[in-house]
JSON list of C-alpha atoms in Angstrom, two decimals:
[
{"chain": "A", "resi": 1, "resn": "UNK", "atom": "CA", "xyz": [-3.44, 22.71, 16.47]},
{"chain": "A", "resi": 2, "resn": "UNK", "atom": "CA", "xyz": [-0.29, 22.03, 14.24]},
{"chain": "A", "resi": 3, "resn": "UNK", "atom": "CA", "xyz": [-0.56, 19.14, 12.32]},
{"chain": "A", "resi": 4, "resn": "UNK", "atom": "CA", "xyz": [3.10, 18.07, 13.76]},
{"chain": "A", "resi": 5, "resn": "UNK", "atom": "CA", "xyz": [1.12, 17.09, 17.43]},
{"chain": "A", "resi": 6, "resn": "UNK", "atom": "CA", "xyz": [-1.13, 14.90, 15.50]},
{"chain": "A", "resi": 7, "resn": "UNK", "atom": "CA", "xyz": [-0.33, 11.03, 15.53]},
{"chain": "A", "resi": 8, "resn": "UNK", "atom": "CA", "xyz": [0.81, 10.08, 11.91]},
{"chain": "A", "resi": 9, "resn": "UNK", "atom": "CA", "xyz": [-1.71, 7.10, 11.59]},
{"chain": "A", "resi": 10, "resn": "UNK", "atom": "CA", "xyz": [-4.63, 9.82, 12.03]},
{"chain": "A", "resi": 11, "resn": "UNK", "atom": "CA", "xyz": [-2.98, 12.29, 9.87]},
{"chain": "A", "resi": 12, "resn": "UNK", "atom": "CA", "xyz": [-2.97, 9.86, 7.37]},
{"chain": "A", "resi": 13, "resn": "UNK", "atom": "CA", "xyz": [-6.73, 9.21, 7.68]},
{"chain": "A", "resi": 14, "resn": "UNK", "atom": "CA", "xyz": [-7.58, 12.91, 7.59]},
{"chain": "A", "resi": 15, "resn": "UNK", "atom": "CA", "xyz": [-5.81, 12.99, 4.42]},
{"chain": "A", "resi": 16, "resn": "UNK", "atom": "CA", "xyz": [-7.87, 9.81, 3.07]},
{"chain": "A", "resi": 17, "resn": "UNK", "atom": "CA", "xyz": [-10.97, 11.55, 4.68]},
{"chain": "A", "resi": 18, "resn": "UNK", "atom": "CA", "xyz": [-10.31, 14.67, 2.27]},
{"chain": "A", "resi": 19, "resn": "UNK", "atom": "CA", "xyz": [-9.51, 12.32, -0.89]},
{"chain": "A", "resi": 20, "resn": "UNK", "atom": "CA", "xyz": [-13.27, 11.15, -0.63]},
{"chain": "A", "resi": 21, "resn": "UNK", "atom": "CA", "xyz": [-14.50, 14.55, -0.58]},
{"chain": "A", "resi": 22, "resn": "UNK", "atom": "CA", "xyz": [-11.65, 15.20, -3.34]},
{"chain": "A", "resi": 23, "resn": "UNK", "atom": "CA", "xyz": [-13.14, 19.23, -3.65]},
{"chain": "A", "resi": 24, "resn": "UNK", "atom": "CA", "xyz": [-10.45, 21.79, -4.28]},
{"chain": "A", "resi": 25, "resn": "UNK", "atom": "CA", "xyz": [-9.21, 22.77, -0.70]},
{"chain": "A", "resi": 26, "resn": "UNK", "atom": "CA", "xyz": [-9.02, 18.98, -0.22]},
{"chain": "A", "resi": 27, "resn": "UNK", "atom": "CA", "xyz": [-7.36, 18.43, -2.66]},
{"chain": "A", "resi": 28, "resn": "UNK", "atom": "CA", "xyz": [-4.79, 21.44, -2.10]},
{"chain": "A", "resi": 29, "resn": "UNK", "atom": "CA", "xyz": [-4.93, 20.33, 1.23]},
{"chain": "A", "resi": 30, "resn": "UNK", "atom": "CA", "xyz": [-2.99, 16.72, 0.23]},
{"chain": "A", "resi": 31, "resn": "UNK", "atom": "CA", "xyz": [-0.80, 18.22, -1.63]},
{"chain": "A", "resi": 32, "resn": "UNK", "atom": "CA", "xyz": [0.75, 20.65, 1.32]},
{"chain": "A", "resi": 33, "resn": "UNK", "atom": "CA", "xyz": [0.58, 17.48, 2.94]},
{"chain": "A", "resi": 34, "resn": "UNK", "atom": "CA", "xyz": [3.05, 15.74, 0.02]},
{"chain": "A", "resi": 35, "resn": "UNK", "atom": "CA", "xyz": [5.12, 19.14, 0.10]},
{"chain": "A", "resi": 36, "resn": "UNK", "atom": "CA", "xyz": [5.24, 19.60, 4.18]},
{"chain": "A", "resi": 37, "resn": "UNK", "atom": "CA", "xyz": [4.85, 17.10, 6.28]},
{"chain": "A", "resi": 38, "resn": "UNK", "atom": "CA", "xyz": [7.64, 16.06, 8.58]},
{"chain": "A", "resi": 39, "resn": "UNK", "atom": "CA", "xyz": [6.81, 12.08, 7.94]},
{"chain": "A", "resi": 40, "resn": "UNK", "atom": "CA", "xyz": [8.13, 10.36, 5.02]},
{"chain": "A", "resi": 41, "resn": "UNK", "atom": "CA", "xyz": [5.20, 7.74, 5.91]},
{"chain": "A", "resi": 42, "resn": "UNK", "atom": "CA", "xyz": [2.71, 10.53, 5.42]},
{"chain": "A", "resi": 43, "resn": "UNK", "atom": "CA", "xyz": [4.29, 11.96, 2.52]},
{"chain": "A", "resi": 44, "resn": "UNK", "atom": "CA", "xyz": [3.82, 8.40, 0.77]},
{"chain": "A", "resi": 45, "resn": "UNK", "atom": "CA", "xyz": [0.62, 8.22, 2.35]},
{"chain": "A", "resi": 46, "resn": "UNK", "atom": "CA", "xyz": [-0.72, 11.40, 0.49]},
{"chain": "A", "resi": 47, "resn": "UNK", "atom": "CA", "xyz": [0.85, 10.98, -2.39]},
{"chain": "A", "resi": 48, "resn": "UNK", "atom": "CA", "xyz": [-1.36, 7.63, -2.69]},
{"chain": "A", "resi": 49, "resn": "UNK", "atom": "CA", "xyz": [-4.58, 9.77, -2.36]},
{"chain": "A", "resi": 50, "resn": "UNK", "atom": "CA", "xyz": [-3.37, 12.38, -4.95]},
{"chain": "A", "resi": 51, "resn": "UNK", "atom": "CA", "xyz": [-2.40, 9.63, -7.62]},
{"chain": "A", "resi": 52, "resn": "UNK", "atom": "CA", "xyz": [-5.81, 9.85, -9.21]},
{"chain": "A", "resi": 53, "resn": "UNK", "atom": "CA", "xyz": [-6.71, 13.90, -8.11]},
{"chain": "A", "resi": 54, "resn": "UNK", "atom": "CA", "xyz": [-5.25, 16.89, -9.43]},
{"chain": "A", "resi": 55, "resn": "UNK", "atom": "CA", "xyz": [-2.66, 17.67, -11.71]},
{"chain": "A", "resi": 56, "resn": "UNK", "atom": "CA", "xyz": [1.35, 15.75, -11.74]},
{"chain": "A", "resi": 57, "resn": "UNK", "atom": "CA", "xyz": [2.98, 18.89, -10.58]},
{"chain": "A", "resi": 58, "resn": "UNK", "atom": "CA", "xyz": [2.91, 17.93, -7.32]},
{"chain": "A", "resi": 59, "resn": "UNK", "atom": "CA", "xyz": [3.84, 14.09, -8.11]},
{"chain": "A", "resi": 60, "resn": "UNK", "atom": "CA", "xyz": [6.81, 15.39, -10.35]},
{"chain": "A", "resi": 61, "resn": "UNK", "atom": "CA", "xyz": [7.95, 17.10, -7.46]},
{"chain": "A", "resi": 62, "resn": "UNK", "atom": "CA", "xyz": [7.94, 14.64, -5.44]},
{"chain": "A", "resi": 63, "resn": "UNK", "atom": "CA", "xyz": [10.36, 12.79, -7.62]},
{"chain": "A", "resi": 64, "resn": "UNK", "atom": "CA", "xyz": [12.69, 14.92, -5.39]},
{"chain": "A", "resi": 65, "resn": "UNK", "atom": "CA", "xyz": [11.62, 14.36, -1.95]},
{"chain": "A", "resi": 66, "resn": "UNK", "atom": "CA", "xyz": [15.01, 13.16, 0.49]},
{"chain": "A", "resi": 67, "resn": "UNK", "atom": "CA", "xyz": [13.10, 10.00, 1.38]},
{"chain": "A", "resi": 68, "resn": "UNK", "atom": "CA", "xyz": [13.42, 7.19, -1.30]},
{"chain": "A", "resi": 69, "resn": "UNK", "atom": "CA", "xyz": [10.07, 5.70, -0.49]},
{"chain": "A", "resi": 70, "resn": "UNK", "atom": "CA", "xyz": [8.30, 9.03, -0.92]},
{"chain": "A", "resi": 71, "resn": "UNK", "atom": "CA", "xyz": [10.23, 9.14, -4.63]},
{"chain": "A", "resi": 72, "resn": "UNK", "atom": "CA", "xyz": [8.64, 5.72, -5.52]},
{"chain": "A", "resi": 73, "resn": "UNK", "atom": "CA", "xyz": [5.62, 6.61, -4.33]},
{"chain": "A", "resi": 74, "resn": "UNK", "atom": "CA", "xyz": [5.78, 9.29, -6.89]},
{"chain": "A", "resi": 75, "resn": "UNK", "atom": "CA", "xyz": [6.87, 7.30, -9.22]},
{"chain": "A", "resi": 76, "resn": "UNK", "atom": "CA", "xyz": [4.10, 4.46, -8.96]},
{"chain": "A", "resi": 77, "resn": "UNK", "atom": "CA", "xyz": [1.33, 7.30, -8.71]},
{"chain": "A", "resi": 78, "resn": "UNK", "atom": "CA", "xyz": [2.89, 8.80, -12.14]},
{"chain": "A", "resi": 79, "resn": "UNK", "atom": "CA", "xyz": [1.93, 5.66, -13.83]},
{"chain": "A", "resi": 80, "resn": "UNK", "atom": "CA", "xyz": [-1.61, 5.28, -12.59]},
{"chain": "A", "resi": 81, "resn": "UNK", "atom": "CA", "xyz": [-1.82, 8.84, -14.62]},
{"chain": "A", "resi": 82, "resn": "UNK", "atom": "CA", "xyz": [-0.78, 7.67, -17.80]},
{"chain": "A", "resi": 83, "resn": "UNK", "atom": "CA", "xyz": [-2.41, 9.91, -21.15]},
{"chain": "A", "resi": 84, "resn": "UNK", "atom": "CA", "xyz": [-3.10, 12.81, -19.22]},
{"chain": "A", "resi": 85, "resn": "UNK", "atom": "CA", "xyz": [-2.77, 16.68, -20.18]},
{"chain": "A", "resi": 86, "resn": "UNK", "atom": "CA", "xyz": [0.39, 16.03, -18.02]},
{"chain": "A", "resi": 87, "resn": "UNK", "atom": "CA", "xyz": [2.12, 13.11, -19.83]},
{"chain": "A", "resi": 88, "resn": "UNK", "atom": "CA", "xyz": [4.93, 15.00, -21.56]},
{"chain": "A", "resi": 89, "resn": "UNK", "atom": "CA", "xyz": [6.07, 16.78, -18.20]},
{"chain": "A", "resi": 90, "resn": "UNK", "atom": "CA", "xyz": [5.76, 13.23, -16.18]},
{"chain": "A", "resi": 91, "resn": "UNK", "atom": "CA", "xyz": [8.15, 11.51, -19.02]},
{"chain": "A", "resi": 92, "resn": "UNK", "atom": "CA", "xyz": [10.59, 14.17, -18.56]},
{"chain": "A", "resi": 93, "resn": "UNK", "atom": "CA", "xyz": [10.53, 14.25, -14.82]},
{"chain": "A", "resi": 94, "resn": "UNK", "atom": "CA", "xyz": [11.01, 10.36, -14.59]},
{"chain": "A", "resi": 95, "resn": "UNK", "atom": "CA", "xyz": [13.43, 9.73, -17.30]},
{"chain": "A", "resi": 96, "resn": "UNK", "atom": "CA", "xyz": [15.40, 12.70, -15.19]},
{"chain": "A", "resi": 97, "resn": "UNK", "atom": "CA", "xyz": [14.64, 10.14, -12.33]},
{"chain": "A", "resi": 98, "resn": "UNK", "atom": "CA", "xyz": [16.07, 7.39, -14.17]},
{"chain": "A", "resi": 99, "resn": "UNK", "atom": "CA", "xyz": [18.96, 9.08, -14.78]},
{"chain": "A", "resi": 100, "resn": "UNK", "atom": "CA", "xyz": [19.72, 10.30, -11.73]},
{"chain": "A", "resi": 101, "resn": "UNK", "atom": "CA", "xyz": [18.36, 8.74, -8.59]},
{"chain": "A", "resi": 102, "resn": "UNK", "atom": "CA", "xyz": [21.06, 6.12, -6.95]},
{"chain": "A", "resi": 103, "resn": "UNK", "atom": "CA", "xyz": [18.11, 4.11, -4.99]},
{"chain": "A", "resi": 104, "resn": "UNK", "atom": "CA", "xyz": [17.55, 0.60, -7.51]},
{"chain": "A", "resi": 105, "resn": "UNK", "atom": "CA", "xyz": [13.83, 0.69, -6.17]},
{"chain": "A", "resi": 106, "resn": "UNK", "atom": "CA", "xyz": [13.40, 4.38, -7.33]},
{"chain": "A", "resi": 107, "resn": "UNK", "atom": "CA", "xyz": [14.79, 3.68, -10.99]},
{"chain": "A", "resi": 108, "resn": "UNK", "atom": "CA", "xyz": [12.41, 0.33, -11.17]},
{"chain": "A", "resi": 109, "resn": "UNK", "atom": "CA", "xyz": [9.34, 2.32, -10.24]},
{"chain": "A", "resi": 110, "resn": "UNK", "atom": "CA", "xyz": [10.55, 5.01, -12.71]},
{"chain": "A", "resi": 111, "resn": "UNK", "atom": "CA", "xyz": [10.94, 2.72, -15.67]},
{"chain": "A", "resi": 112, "resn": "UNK", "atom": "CA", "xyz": [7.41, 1.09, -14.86]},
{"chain": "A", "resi": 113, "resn": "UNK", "atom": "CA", "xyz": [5.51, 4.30, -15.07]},
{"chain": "A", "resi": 114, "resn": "UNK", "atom": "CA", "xyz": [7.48, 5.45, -17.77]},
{"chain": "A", "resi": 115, "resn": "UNK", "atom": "CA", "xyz": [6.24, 2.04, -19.80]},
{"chain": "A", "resi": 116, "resn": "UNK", "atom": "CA", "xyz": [2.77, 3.11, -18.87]},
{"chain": "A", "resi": 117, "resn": "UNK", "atom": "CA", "xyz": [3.06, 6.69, -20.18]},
{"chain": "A", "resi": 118, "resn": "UNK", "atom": "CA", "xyz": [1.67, 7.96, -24.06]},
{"chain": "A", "resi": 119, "resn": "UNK", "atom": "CA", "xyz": [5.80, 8.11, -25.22]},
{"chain": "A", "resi": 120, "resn": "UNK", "atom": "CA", "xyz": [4.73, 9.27, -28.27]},
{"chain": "A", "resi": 121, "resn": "UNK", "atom": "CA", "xyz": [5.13, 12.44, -26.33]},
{"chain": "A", "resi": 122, "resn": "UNK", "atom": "CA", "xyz": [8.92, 11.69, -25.66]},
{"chain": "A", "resi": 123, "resn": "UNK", "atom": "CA", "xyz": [10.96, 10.99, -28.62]},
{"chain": "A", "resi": 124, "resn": "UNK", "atom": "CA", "xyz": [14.00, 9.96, -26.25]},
{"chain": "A", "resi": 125, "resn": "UNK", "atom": "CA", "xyz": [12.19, 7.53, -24.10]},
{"chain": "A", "resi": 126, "resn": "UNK", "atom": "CA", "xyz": [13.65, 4.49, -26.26]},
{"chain": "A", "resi": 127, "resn": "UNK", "atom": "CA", "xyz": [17.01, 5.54, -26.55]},
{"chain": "A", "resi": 128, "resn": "UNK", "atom": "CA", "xyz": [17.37, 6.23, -22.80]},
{"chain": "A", "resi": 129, "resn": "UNK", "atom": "CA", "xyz": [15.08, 2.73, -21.92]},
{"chain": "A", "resi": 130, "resn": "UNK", "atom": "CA", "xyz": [17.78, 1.21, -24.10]},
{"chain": "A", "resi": 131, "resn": "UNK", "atom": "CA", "xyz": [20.94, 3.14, -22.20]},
{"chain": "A", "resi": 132, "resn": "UNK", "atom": "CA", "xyz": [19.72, 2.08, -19.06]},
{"chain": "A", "resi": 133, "resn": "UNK", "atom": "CA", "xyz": [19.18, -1.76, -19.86]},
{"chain": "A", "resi": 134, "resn": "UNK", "atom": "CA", "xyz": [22.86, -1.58, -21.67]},
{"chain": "A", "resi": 135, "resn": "UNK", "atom": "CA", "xyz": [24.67, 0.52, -18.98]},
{"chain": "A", "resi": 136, "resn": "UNK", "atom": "CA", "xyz": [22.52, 0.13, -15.34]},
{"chain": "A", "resi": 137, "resn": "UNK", "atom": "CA", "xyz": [24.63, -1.53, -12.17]},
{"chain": "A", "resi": 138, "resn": "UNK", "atom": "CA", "xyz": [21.40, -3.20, -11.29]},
{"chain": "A", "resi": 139, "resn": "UNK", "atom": "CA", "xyz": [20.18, -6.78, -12.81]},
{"chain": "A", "resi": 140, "resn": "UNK", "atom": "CA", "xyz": [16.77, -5.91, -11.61]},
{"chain": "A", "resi": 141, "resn": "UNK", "atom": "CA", "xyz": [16.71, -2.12, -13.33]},
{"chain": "A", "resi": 142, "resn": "UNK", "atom": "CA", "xyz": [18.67, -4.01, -16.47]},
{"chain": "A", "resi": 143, "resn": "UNK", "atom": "CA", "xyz": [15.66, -6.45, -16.29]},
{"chain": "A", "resi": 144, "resn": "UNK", "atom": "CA", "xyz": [12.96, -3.68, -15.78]},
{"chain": "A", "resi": 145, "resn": "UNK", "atom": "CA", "xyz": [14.29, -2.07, -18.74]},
{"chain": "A", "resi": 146, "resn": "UNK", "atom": "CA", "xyz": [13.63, -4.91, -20.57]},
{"chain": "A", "resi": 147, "resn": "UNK", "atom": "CA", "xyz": [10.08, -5.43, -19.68]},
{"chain": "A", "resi": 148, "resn": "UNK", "atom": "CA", "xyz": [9.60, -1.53, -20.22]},
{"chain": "A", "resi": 149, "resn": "UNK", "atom": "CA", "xyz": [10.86, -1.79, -23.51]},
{"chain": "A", "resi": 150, "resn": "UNK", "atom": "CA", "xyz": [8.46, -3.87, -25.07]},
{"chain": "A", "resi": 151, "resn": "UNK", "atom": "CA", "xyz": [5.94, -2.22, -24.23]},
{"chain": "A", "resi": 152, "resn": "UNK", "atom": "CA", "xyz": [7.12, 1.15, -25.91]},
{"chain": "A", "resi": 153, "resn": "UNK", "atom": "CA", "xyz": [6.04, 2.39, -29.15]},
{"chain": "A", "resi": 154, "resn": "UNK", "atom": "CA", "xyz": [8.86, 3.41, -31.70]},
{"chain": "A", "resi": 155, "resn": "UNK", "atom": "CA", "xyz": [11.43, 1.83, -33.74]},
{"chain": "A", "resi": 156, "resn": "UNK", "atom": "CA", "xyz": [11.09, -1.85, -33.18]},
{"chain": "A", "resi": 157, "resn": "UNK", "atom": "CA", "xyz": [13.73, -2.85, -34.96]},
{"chain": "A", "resi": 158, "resn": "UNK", "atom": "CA", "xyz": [15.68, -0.88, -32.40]},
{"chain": "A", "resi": 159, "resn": "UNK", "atom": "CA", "xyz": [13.94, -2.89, -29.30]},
{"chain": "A", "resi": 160, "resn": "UNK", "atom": "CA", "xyz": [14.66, -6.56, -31.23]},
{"chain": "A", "resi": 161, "resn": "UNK", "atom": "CA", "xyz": [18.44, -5.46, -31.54]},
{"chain": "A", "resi": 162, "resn": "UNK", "atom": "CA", "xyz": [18.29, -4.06, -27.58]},
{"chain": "A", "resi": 163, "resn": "UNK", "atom": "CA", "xyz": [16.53, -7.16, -26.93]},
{"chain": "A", "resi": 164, "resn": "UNK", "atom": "CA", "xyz": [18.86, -9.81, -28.28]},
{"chain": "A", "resi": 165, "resn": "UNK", "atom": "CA", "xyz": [21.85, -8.53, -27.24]},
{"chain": "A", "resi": 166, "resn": "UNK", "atom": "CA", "xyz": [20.46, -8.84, -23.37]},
{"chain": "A", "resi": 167, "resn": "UNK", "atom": "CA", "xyz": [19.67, -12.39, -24.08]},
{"chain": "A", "resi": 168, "resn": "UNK", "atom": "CA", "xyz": [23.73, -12.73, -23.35]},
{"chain": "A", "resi": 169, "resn": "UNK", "atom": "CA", "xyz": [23.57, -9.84, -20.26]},
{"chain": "A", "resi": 170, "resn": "UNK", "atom": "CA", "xyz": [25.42, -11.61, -17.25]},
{"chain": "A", "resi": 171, "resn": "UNK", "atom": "CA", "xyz": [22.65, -11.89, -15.21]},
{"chain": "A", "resi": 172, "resn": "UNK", "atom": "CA", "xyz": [20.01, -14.75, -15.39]},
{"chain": "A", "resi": 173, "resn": "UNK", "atom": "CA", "xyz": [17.78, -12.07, -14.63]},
{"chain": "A", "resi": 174, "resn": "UNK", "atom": "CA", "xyz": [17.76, -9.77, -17.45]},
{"chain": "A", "resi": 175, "resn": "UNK", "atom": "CA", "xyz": [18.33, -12.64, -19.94]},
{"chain": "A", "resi": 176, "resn": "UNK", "atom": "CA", "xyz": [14.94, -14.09, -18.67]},
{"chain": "A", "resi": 177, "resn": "UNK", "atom": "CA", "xyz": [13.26, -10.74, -18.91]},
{"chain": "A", "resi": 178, "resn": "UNK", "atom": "CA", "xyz": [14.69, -9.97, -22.59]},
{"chain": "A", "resi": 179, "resn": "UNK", "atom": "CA", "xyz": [13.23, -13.26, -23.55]},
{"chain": "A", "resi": 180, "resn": "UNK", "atom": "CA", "xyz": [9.79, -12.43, -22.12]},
{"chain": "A", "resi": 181, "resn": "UNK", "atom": "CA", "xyz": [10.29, -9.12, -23.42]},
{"chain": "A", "resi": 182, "resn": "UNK", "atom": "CA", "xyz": [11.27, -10.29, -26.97]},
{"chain": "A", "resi": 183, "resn": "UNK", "atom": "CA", "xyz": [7.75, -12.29, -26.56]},
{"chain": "A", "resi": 184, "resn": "UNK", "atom": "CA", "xyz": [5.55, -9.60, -26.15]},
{"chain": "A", "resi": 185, "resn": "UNK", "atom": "CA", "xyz": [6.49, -7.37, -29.52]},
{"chain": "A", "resi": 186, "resn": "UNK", "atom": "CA", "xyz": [3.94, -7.14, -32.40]},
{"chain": "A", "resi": 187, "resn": "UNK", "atom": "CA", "xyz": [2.94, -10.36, -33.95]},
{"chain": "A", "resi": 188, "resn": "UNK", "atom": "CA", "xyz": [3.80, -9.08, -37.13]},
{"chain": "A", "resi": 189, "resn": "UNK", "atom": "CA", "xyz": [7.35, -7.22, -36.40]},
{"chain": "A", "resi": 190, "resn": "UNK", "atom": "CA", "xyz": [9.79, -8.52, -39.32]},
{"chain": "A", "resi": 191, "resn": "UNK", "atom": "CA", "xyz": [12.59, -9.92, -37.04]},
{"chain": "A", "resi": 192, "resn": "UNK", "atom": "CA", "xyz": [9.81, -12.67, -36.11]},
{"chain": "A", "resi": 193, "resn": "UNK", "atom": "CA", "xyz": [12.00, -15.33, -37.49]},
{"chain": "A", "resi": 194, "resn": "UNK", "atom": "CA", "xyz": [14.88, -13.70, -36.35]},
{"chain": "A", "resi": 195, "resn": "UNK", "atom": "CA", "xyz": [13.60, -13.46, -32.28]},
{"chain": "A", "resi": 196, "resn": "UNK", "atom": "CA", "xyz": [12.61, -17.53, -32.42]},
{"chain": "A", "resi": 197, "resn": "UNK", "atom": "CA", "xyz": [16.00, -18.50, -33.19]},
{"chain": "A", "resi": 198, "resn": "UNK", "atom": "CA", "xyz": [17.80, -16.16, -30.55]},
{"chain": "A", "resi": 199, "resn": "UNK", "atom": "CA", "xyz": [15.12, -17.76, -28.41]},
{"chain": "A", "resi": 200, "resn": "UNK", "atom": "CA", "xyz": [15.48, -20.80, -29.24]},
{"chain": "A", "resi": 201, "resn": "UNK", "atom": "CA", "xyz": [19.27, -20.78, -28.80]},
{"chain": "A", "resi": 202, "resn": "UNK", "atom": "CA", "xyz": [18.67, -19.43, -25.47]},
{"chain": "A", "resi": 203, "resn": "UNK", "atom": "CA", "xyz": [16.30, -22.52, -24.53]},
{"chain": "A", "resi": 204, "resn": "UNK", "atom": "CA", "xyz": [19.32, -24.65, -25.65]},
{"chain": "A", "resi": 205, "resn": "UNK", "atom": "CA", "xyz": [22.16, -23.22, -23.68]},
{"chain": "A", "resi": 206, "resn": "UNK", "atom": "CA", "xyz": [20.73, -20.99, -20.57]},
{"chain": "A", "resi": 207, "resn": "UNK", "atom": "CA", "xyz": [19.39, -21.82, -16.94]},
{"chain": "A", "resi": 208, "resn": "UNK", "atom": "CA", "xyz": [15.81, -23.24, -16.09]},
{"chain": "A", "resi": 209, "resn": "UNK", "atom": "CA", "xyz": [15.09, -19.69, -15.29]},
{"chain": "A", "resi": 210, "resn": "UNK", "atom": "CA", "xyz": [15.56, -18.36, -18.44]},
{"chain": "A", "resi": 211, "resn": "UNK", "atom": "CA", "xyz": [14.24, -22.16, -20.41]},
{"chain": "A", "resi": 212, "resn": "UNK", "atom": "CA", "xyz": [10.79, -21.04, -18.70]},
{"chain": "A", "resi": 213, "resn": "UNK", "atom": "CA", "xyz": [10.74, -17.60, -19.58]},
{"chain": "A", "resi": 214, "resn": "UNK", "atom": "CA", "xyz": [11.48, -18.70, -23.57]},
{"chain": "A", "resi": 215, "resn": "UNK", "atom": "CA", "xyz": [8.68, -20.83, -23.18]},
{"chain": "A", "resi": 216, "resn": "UNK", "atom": "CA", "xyz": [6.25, -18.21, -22.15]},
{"chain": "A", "resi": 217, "resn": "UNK", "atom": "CA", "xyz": [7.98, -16.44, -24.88]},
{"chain": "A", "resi": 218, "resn": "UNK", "atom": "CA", "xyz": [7.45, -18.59, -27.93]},
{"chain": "A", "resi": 219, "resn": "UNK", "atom": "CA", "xyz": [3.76, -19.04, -26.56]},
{"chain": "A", "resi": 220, "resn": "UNK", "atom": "CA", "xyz": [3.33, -15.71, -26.76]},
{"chain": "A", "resi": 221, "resn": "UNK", "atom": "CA", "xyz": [4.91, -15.38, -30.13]},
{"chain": "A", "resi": 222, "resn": "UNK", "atom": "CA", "xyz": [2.81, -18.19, -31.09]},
{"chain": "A", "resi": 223, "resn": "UNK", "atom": "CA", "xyz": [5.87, -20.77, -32.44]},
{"chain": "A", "resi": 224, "resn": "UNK", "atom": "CA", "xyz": [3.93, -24.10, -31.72]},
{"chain": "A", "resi": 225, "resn": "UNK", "atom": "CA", "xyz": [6.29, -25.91, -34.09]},
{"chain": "A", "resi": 226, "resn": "UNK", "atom": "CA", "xyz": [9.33, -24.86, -32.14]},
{"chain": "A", "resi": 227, "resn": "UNK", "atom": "CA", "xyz": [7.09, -25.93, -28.68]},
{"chain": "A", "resi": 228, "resn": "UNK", "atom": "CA", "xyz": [6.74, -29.54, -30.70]},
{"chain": "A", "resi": 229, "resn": "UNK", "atom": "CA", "xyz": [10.23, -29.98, -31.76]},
{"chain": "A", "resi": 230, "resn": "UNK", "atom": "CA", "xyz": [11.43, -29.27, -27.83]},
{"chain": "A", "resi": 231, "resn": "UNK", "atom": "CA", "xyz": [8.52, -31.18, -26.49]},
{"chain": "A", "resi": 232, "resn": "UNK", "atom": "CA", "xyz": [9.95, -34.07, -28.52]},
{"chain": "A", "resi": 233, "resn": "UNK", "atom": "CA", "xyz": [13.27, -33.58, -27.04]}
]
């Protein structure tokens, strides 16, 4: 029987069924399933049960599927894979994603799993996290970027700088996120002083939006005497 005169809702559970068992031809079996089937919903669907099995290659494919959903489905199952054999191929393919996929919920997903990757691997990764939260149409990727960035290893002085200049982005959005971005670097990155001003400027002249998000921020960054001094009005 071809799979197309099978109800989607029980092709998707033969697909789970063959995750648990998760032996070769099962596993080879999903994967057709990513590559061939005529439902976008099943597509997604199997790309779910492959996130933890078998190599990226199909994943990383998937970054090109016609549906957008199936693409962040790839996407969000890249970064459950993070410091695997298949890092360095996964960073390329999503920063290639990044770069060139016109769906906003695509290039969110990518920047996520990109954050979660070993970009040690990837000696671009910053430059093009930085690009994108400079250059993006979208507040939301802009503020993604944001979030991504501080949580990538490399030159930090080069996510402060990216940092602080999107505290004055147009959009409430990525302001908030730079601030809560600029709150989760090192403890002990030199610009320390440097970060609680900028922060503390923002707290000063910006929305409630972003006033709660420099809050979080200086908690983070442990600046209790700056907390006191706005406590006390």
């Amino acid at each position: 029987m071809s799979s197309k005169n099978i109800p989607e809702e029980v092709r998707k559970l033969i697909i789970h069924s063959l995750s648990t068992i998760a032996d070769e031809p099962s596993i080879s079996a999903i994967a057709a399933a990513v590559q061939h089937d005529p439902s976008a919903d099943v597509r997604a669907a199997a790309i779910e049960e492959l996130q933890w099995l078998g190599s990226a290659e199909t994943l990383i494919t998937a970054l090109h599927d016609k549906s957008a959903a199936v693409r962040r489905a790839a996407a969000r199952a890249l970064a459950c894979r993070r410091f695997s054999s298949d890092t360095s191929a996964a960073v390329t393919a999503l920063v290639a994603t990044l770069r060139r996929d016109k769906n906003v919920s695509v290039r969110e997903e990518a920047l996520r799993a990109i954050a979660q990757q070993d970009t040690s691997v990837a000696v671009d990764v910053l430059n093009v996290l930085i690009e994108v939260l400079i250059n993006d149409i979208s507040p939301t990727v802009r503020a993604a970027a944001a979030l991504s960035l501080s949580r990538i290893s490399g030159d930090s002085s080069a996510v402060v700088d990216a940092l602080l200049a999107a505290l004055g982005d147009k959009s409430q959005k990525v302001r908030a996120a730079a601030a809560i971005g600029l709150g989760r670097l090192d403890e002990n990155v030199i610009e320390r002083n440097v970060i609680i001003n900028a922060l503390t400027r923002a707290f000063a002249n910006d929305s409630v939006t972003v006033k709660n998000a420099v809050v979080v921020a200086l908690q983070a960054l442990g600046a209790s005497e700056v907390l006191v001094a706005l406590a006390g009005g």
